[in-house]
Amino acid sequence: MNKTELLQQVIARLEDDLLQAQQAALTAYEAATHEENIAENKYDTLGLEASYLATGQARRAAAIRQTLASWKQLVLRSFDPQLGIQLGALIELSDEQEHRQCLFLGPDGAAMKLQQDGQAVQVIGPQAPLGQSLLGKQIGDEVTLRLASGMQLLEILSVD
């Protein structure tokens, strides 16, 4: 798998999300300021509700913009055993039933699933419980993840 291509996929997806959020904020703003939505009495709240929506969409766009900036600044490095797993690592894990999964550990705010070479890659951040558990770990280490259904033991098979 190619980490640079994965990074570009994350950035492209975030750019699409940002565009959609900006368009939604603009649409809500236009609805809030449209002359037909001027309140005629105290019970006519359509304009007020649209302004709340516009504010929420603008905040969402700002959060995506910040996440996008973090991902654009991410420097991809090869795995350094002295540092252990760090941001930008591509990690392959196996559970007790030998089900394998690939993770791409990056800055917060971009939890998503990607496809590369026909394989699913889960993007997680360091604030996710699994992301926190993986930071600093080595190949061959095991991490325990607490789930609602109980504990799950995962072994780190490879890191790039």
PDB file of C-alpha atoms in Angstrom:
ATOM      1  CA  MET A   1       0.000   0.000   0.000  1.00  0.00           C
ATOM      2  CA  ASN A   2       1.071   3.527  -0.681  1.00  0.00           C
ATOM      3  CA  LYS A   3       0.774   6.004   2.207  1.00  0.00           C
ATOM      4  CA  THR A   4       1.164   9.006  -0.087  1.00  0.00           C
ATOM      5  CA  GLU A   5      -1.837   7.886  -2.130  1.00  0.00           C
ATOM      6  CA  LEU A   6      -3.841   7.317   1.050  1.00  0.00           C
ATOM      7  CA  LEU A   7      -2.950  10.806   2.257  1.00  0.00           C
ATOM      8  CA  GLN A   8      -4.103  12.262  -1.065  1.00  0.00           C
ATOM      9  CA  GLN A   9      -7.397  10.340  -0.785  1.00  0.00           C
ATOM     10  CA  VAL A  10      -7.989  11.746   2.708  1.00  0.00           C
ATOM     11  CA  ILE A  11      -7.237  15.285   1.537  1.00  0.00           C
ATOM     12  CA  ALA A  12      -9.514  14.916  -1.503  1.00  0.00           C
ATOM     13  CA  ARG A  13     -12.363  13.606   0.652  1.00  0.00           C
ATOM     14  CA  LEU A  14     -11.923  16.456   3.148  1.00  0.00           C
ATOM     15  CA  GLU A  15     -11.875  19.008   0.320  1.00  0.00           C
ATOM     16  CA  ASP A  16     -15.174  17.558  -0.981  1.00  0.00           C
ATOM     17  CA  ASP A  17     -16.656  17.670   2.532  1.00  0.00           C
ATOM     18  CA  LEU A  18     -15.527  21.286   2.918  1.00  0.00           C
ATOM     19  CA  LEU A  19     -17.114  22.303  -0.373  1.00  0.00           C
ATOM     20  CA  GLN A  20     -20.394  20.650   0.613  1.00  0.00           C
ATOM     21  CA  ALA A  21     -20.368  22.305   4.046  1.00  0.00           C
ATOM     22  CA  GLN A  22     -19.655  25.717   2.529  1.00  0.00           C
ATOM     23  CA  GLN A  23     -22.488  25.286   0.024  1.00  0.00           C
ATOM     24  CA  ALA A  24     -24.866  24.201   2.804  1.00  0.00           C
ATOM     25  CA  ALA A  25     -23.879  27.228   4.905  1.00  0.00           C
ATOM     26  CA  LEU A  26     -24.454  29.567   1.966  1.00  0.00           C
ATOM     27  CA  THR A  27     -27.854  28.021   1.223  1.00  0.00           C
ATOM     28  CA  ALA A  28     -28.896  28.339   4.870  1.00  0.00           C
ATOM     29  CA  TYR A  29     -27.627  31.932   4.994  1.00  0.00           C
ATOM     30  CA  GLU A  30     -29.624  32.812   1.884  1.00  0.00           C
ATOM     31  CA  ALA A  31     -32.735  31.272   3.441  1.00  0.00           C
ATOM     32  CA  ALA A  32     -32.165  33.186   6.672  1.00  0.00           C
ATOM     33  CA  THR A  33     -31.842  36.522   4.899  1.00  0.00           C
ATOM     34  CA  HIS A  34     -34.493  36.038   2.214  1.00  0.00           C
ATOM     35  CA  GLU A  35     -37.257  38.640   2.332  1.00  0.00           C
ATOM     36  CA  GLU A  36     -39.967  35.959   2.469  1.00  0.00           C
ATOM     37  CA  ASN A  37     -38.539  34.725   5.780  1.00  0.00           C
ATOM     38  CA  ILE A  38     -38.881  38.025   7.631  1.00  0.00           C
ATOM     39  CA  ALA A  39     -40.886  37.331  10.765  1.00  0.00           C
ATOM     40  CA  GLU A  40     -44.446  38.675  10.633  1.00  0.00           C
ATOM     41  CA  ASN A  41     -45.167  37.804  14.274  1.00  0.00           C
ATOM     42  CA  LYS A  42     -43.440  36.224  17.254  1.00  0.00           C
ATOM     43  CA  TYR A  43     -44.453  32.723  16.127  1.00  0.00           C
ATOM     44  CA  ASP A  44     -42.920  33.069  12.686  1.00  0.00           C
ATOM     45  CA  THR A  45     -39.466  31.604  13.325  1.00  0.00           C
ATOM     46  CA  LEU A  46     -38.433  30.304   9.913  1.00  0.00           C
ATOM     47  CA  GLY A  47     -35.781  33.008   9.441  1.00  0.00           C
ATOM     48  CA  LEU A  48     -34.413  32.468  12.950  1.00  0.00           C
ATOM     49  CA  GLU A  49     -34.220  28.712  12.440  1.00  0.00           C
ATOM     50  CA  ALA A  50     -32.424  29.202   9.119  1.00  0.00           C
ATOM     51  CA  SER A  51     -29.905  31.509  10.805  1.00  0.00           C
ATOM     52  CA  TYR A  52     -29.186  28.846  13.445  1.00  0.00           C
ATOM     53  CA  LEU A  53     -28.691  26.324  10.645  1.00  0.00           C
ATOM     54  CA  ALA A  54     -26.379  28.715   8.780  1.00  0.00           C
ATOM     55  CA  THR A  55     -24.303  29.215  11.934  1.00  0.00           C
ATOM     56  CA  GLY A  56     -24.027  25.464  12.495  1.00  0.00           C
ATOM     57  CA  GLN A  57     -23.021  24.834   8.887  1.00  0.00           C
ATOM     58  CA  ALA A  58     -20.400  27.600   9.078  1.00  0.00           C
ATOM     59  CA  ARG A  59     -18.937  26.016  12.230  1.00  0.00           C
ATOM     60  CA  ARG A  60     -18.888  22.627  10.509  1.00  0.00           C
ATOM     61  CA  ALA A  61     -17.042  24.139   7.542  1.00  0.00           C
ATOM     62  CA  ALA A  62     -14.517  25.770   9.889  1.00  0.00           C
ATOM     63  CA  ALA A  63     -13.872  22.440  11.646  1.00  0.00           C
ATOM     64  CA  ILE A  64     -13.353  20.662   8.323  1.00  0.00           C
ATOM     65  CA  ARG A  65     -11.043  23.481   7.172  1.00  0.00           C
ATOM     66  CA  GLN A  66      -8.925  23.028  10.320  1.00  0.00           C
ATOM     67  CA  THR A  67      -8.814  19.245   9.866  1.00  0.00           C
ATOM     68  CA  LEU A  68      -7.830  19.674   6.227  1.00  0.00           C
ATOM     69  CA  ALA A  69      -4.974  21.998   7.197  1.00  0.00           C
ATOM     70  CA  SER A  70      -3.694  19.430   9.718  1.00  0.00           C
ATOM     71  CA  TRP A  71      -3.742  16.658   7.115  1.00  0.00           C
ATOM     72  CA  LYS A  72      -1.999  18.847   4.529  1.00  0.00           C
ATOM     73  CA  GLN A  73       0.812  19.477   7.036  1.00  0.00           C
ATOM     74  CA  LEU A  74       1.249  15.775   7.859  1.00  0.00           C
ATOM     75  CA  VAL A  75       4.753  14.595   7.000  1.00  0.00           C
ATOM     76  CA  LEU A  76       4.886  10.922   6.109  1.00  0.00           C
ATOM     77  CA  ARG A  77       7.925   9.114   7.476  1.00  0.00           C
ATOM     78  CA  SER A  78       9.101   5.533   7.457  1.00  0.00           C
ATOM     79  CA  PHE A  79       8.536   3.539  10.623  1.00  0.00           C
ATOM     80  CA  ASP A  80      11.242   4.206  13.222  1.00  0.00           C
ATOM     81  CA  PRO A  81      11.411   1.395  15.816  1.00  0.00           C
ATOM     82  CA  GLN A  82      12.963   3.783  18.352  1.00  0.00           C
ATOM     83  CA  LEU A  83       9.903   6.066  18.216  1.00  0.00           C
ATOM     84  CA  GLY A  84       7.297   3.385  17.639  1.00  0.00           C
ATOM     85  CA  ILE A  85       4.030   4.093  15.878  1.00  0.00           C
ATOM     86  CA  GLN A  86       3.504   7.796  15.147  1.00  0.00           C
ATOM     87  CA  LEU A  87       1.118   9.902  13.064  1.00  0.00           C
ATOM     88  CA  GLY A  88       1.291   8.908   9.421  1.00  0.00           C
ATOM     89  CA  ALA A  89       1.761   5.216  10.170  1.00  0.00           C
ATOM     90  CA  LEU A  90       0.056   2.565   8.090  1.00  0.00           C
ATOM     91  CA  ILE A  91      -0.625  -0.320  10.472  1.00  0.00           C
ATOM     92  CA  GLU A  92      -1.791  -3.876   9.916  1.00  0.00           C
ATOM     93  CA  LEU A  93      -3.488  -5.542  12.889  1.00  0.00           C
ATOM     94  CA  SER A  94      -4.824  -9.011  13.571  1.00  0.00           C
ATOM     95  CA  ASP A  95      -7.387 -10.039  16.176  1.00  0.00           C
ATOM     96  CA  GLU A  96      -7.646 -13.345  18.049  1.00  0.00           C
ATOM     97  CA  GLN A  97      -9.586 -14.920  15.151  1.00  0.00           C
ATOM     98  CA  GLU A  98      -6.816 -13.770  12.781  1.00  0.00           C
ATOM     99  CA  HIS A  99      -9.049 -11.223  11.036  1.00  0.00           C
ATOM    100  CA  ARG A 100      -6.732  -8.576   9.629  1.00  0.00           C
ATOM    101  CA  GLN A 101      -7.382  -4.882   9.311  1.00  0.00           C
ATOM    102  CA  CYS A 102      -5.386  -1.929   8.034  1.00  0.00           C
ATOM    103  CA  LEU A 103      -5.336   1.438   9.770  1.00  0.00           C
ATOM    104  CA  PHE A 104      -3.923   4.777   8.695  1.00  0.00           C
ATOM    105  CA  LEU A 105      -3.161   6.887  11.762  1.00  0.00           C
ATOM    106  CA  GLY A 106      -3.346  10.609  11.140  1.00  0.00           C
ATOM    107  CA  PRO A 107      -4.470  13.874  12.721  1.00  0.00           C
ATOM    108  CA  ASP A 108      -7.923  14.044  14.287  1.00  0.00           C
ATOM    109  CA  GLY A 109     -11.109  14.752  12.449  1.00  0.00           C
ATOM    110  CA  ALA A 110     -10.918  12.480   9.432  1.00  0.00           C
ATOM    111  CA  ALA A 111     -12.381   9.163  10.526  1.00  0.00           C
ATOM    112  CA  MET A 112     -13.264   7.442   7.252  1.00  0.00           C
ATOM    113  CA  LYS A 113     -12.841   4.241   5.300  1.00  0.00           C
ATOM    114  CA  LEU A 114     -10.773   4.215   2.122  1.00  0.00           C
ATOM    115  CA  GLN A 115      -9.996   1.590  -0.489  1.00  0.00           C
ATOM    116  CA  GLN A 116      -6.580   0.912  -1.923  1.00  0.00           C
ATOM    117  CA  ASP A 117      -5.564  -2.054  -4.038  1.00  0.00           C
ATOM    118  CA  GLY A 118      -8.908  -3.695  -3.227  1.00  0.00           C
ATOM    119  CA  GLN A 119      -8.305  -3.525   0.507  1.00  0.00           C
ATOM    120  CA  ALA A 120     -10.207  -1.449   3.069  1.00  0.00           C
ATOM    121  CA  VAL A 121      -8.181   1.015   5.138  1.00  0.00           C
ATOM    122  CA  GLN A 122      -9.700   2.646   8.228  1.00  0.00           C
ATOM    123  CA  VAL A 123      -8.443   6.171   8.908  1.00  0.00           C
ATOM    124  CA  ILE A 124      -8.299   7.041  12.612  1.00  0.00           C
ATOM    125  CA  GLY A 125      -6.841   9.776  14.776  1.00  0.00           C
ATOM    126  CA  PRO A 126      -4.813   9.729  17.979  1.00  0.00           C
ATOM    127  CA  GLN A 127      -7.860  10.693  20.064  1.00  0.00           C
ATOM    128  CA  ALA A 128      -9.692   7.495  19.112  1.00  0.00           C
ATOM    129  CA  PRO A 129      -9.233   4.793  21.755  1.00  0.00           C
ATOM    130  CA  LEU A 130      -7.406   2.517  19.318  1.00  0.00           C
ATOM    131  CA  GLY A 131      -5.284   5.415  18.046  1.00  0.00           C
ATOM    132  CA  GLN A 132      -4.236   6.247  21.609  1.00  0.00           C
ATOM    133  CA  SER A 133      -3.377   2.602  22.288  1.00  0.00           C
ATOM    134  CA  LEU A 134      -1.204   2.330  19.174  1.00  0.00           C
ATOM    135  CA  LEU A 135       0.983   5.408  19.661  1.00  0.00           C
ATOM    136  CA  GLY A 136       4.536   4.407  20.504  1.00  0.00           C
ATOM    137  CA  LYS A 137       3.927   0.664  20.009  1.00  0.00           C
ATOM    138  CA  GLN A 138       6.175  -1.699  18.037  1.00  0.00           C
ATOM    139  CA  ILE A 139       5.643  -4.520  15.550  1.00  0.00           C
ATOM    140  CA  GLY A 140       4.646  -7.632  17.520  1.00  0.00           C
ATOM    141  CA  ASP A 141       3.135  -5.646  20.409  1.00  0.00           C
ATOM    142  CA  GLU A 142      -0.415  -6.335  21.477  1.00  0.00           C
ATOM    143  CA  VAL A 143      -3.023  -3.736  22.343  1.00  0.00           C
ATOM    144  CA  THR A 144      -6.247  -4.290  24.213  1.00  0.00           C
ATOM    145  CA  LEU A 145      -9.313  -2.439  23.073  1.00  0.00           C
ATOM    146  CA  ARG A 146     -12.317  -2.115  25.359  1.00  0.00           C
ATOM    147  CA  LEU A 147     -15.577  -2.600  23.450  1.00  0.00           C
ATOM    148  CA  ALA A 148     -19.191  -2.700  24.594  1.00  0.00           C
ATOM    149  CA  SER A 149     -19.125  -6.449  23.957  1.00  0.00           C
ATOM    150  CA  GLY A 150     -15.948  -6.932  26.008  1.00  0.00           C
ATOM    151  CA  MET A 151     -12.216  -6.726  25.456  1.00  0.00           C
ATOM    152  CA  GLN A 152     -10.545  -7.251  22.088  1.00  0.00           C
ATOM    153  CA  LEU A 153      -6.868  -8.173  21.798  1.00  0.00           C
ATOM    154  CA  LEU A 154      -5.087  -6.966  18.656  1.00  0.00           C
ATOM    155  CA  GLU A 155      -1.568  -7.777  17.523  1.00  0.00           C
ATOM    156  CA  ILE A 156       0.476  -5.338  15.451  1.00  0.00           C
ATOM    157  CA  LEU A 157       1.654  -7.300  12.410  1.00  0.00           C
ATOM    158  CA  SER A 158       3.331  -4.565  10.390  1.00  0.00           C
ATOM    159  CA  VAL A 159       3.911  -0.827  10.320  1.00  0.00           C
ATOM    160  CA  ASP A 160       4.980   1.360   7.442  1.00  0.00           C
TER     161      ASP A 160
END
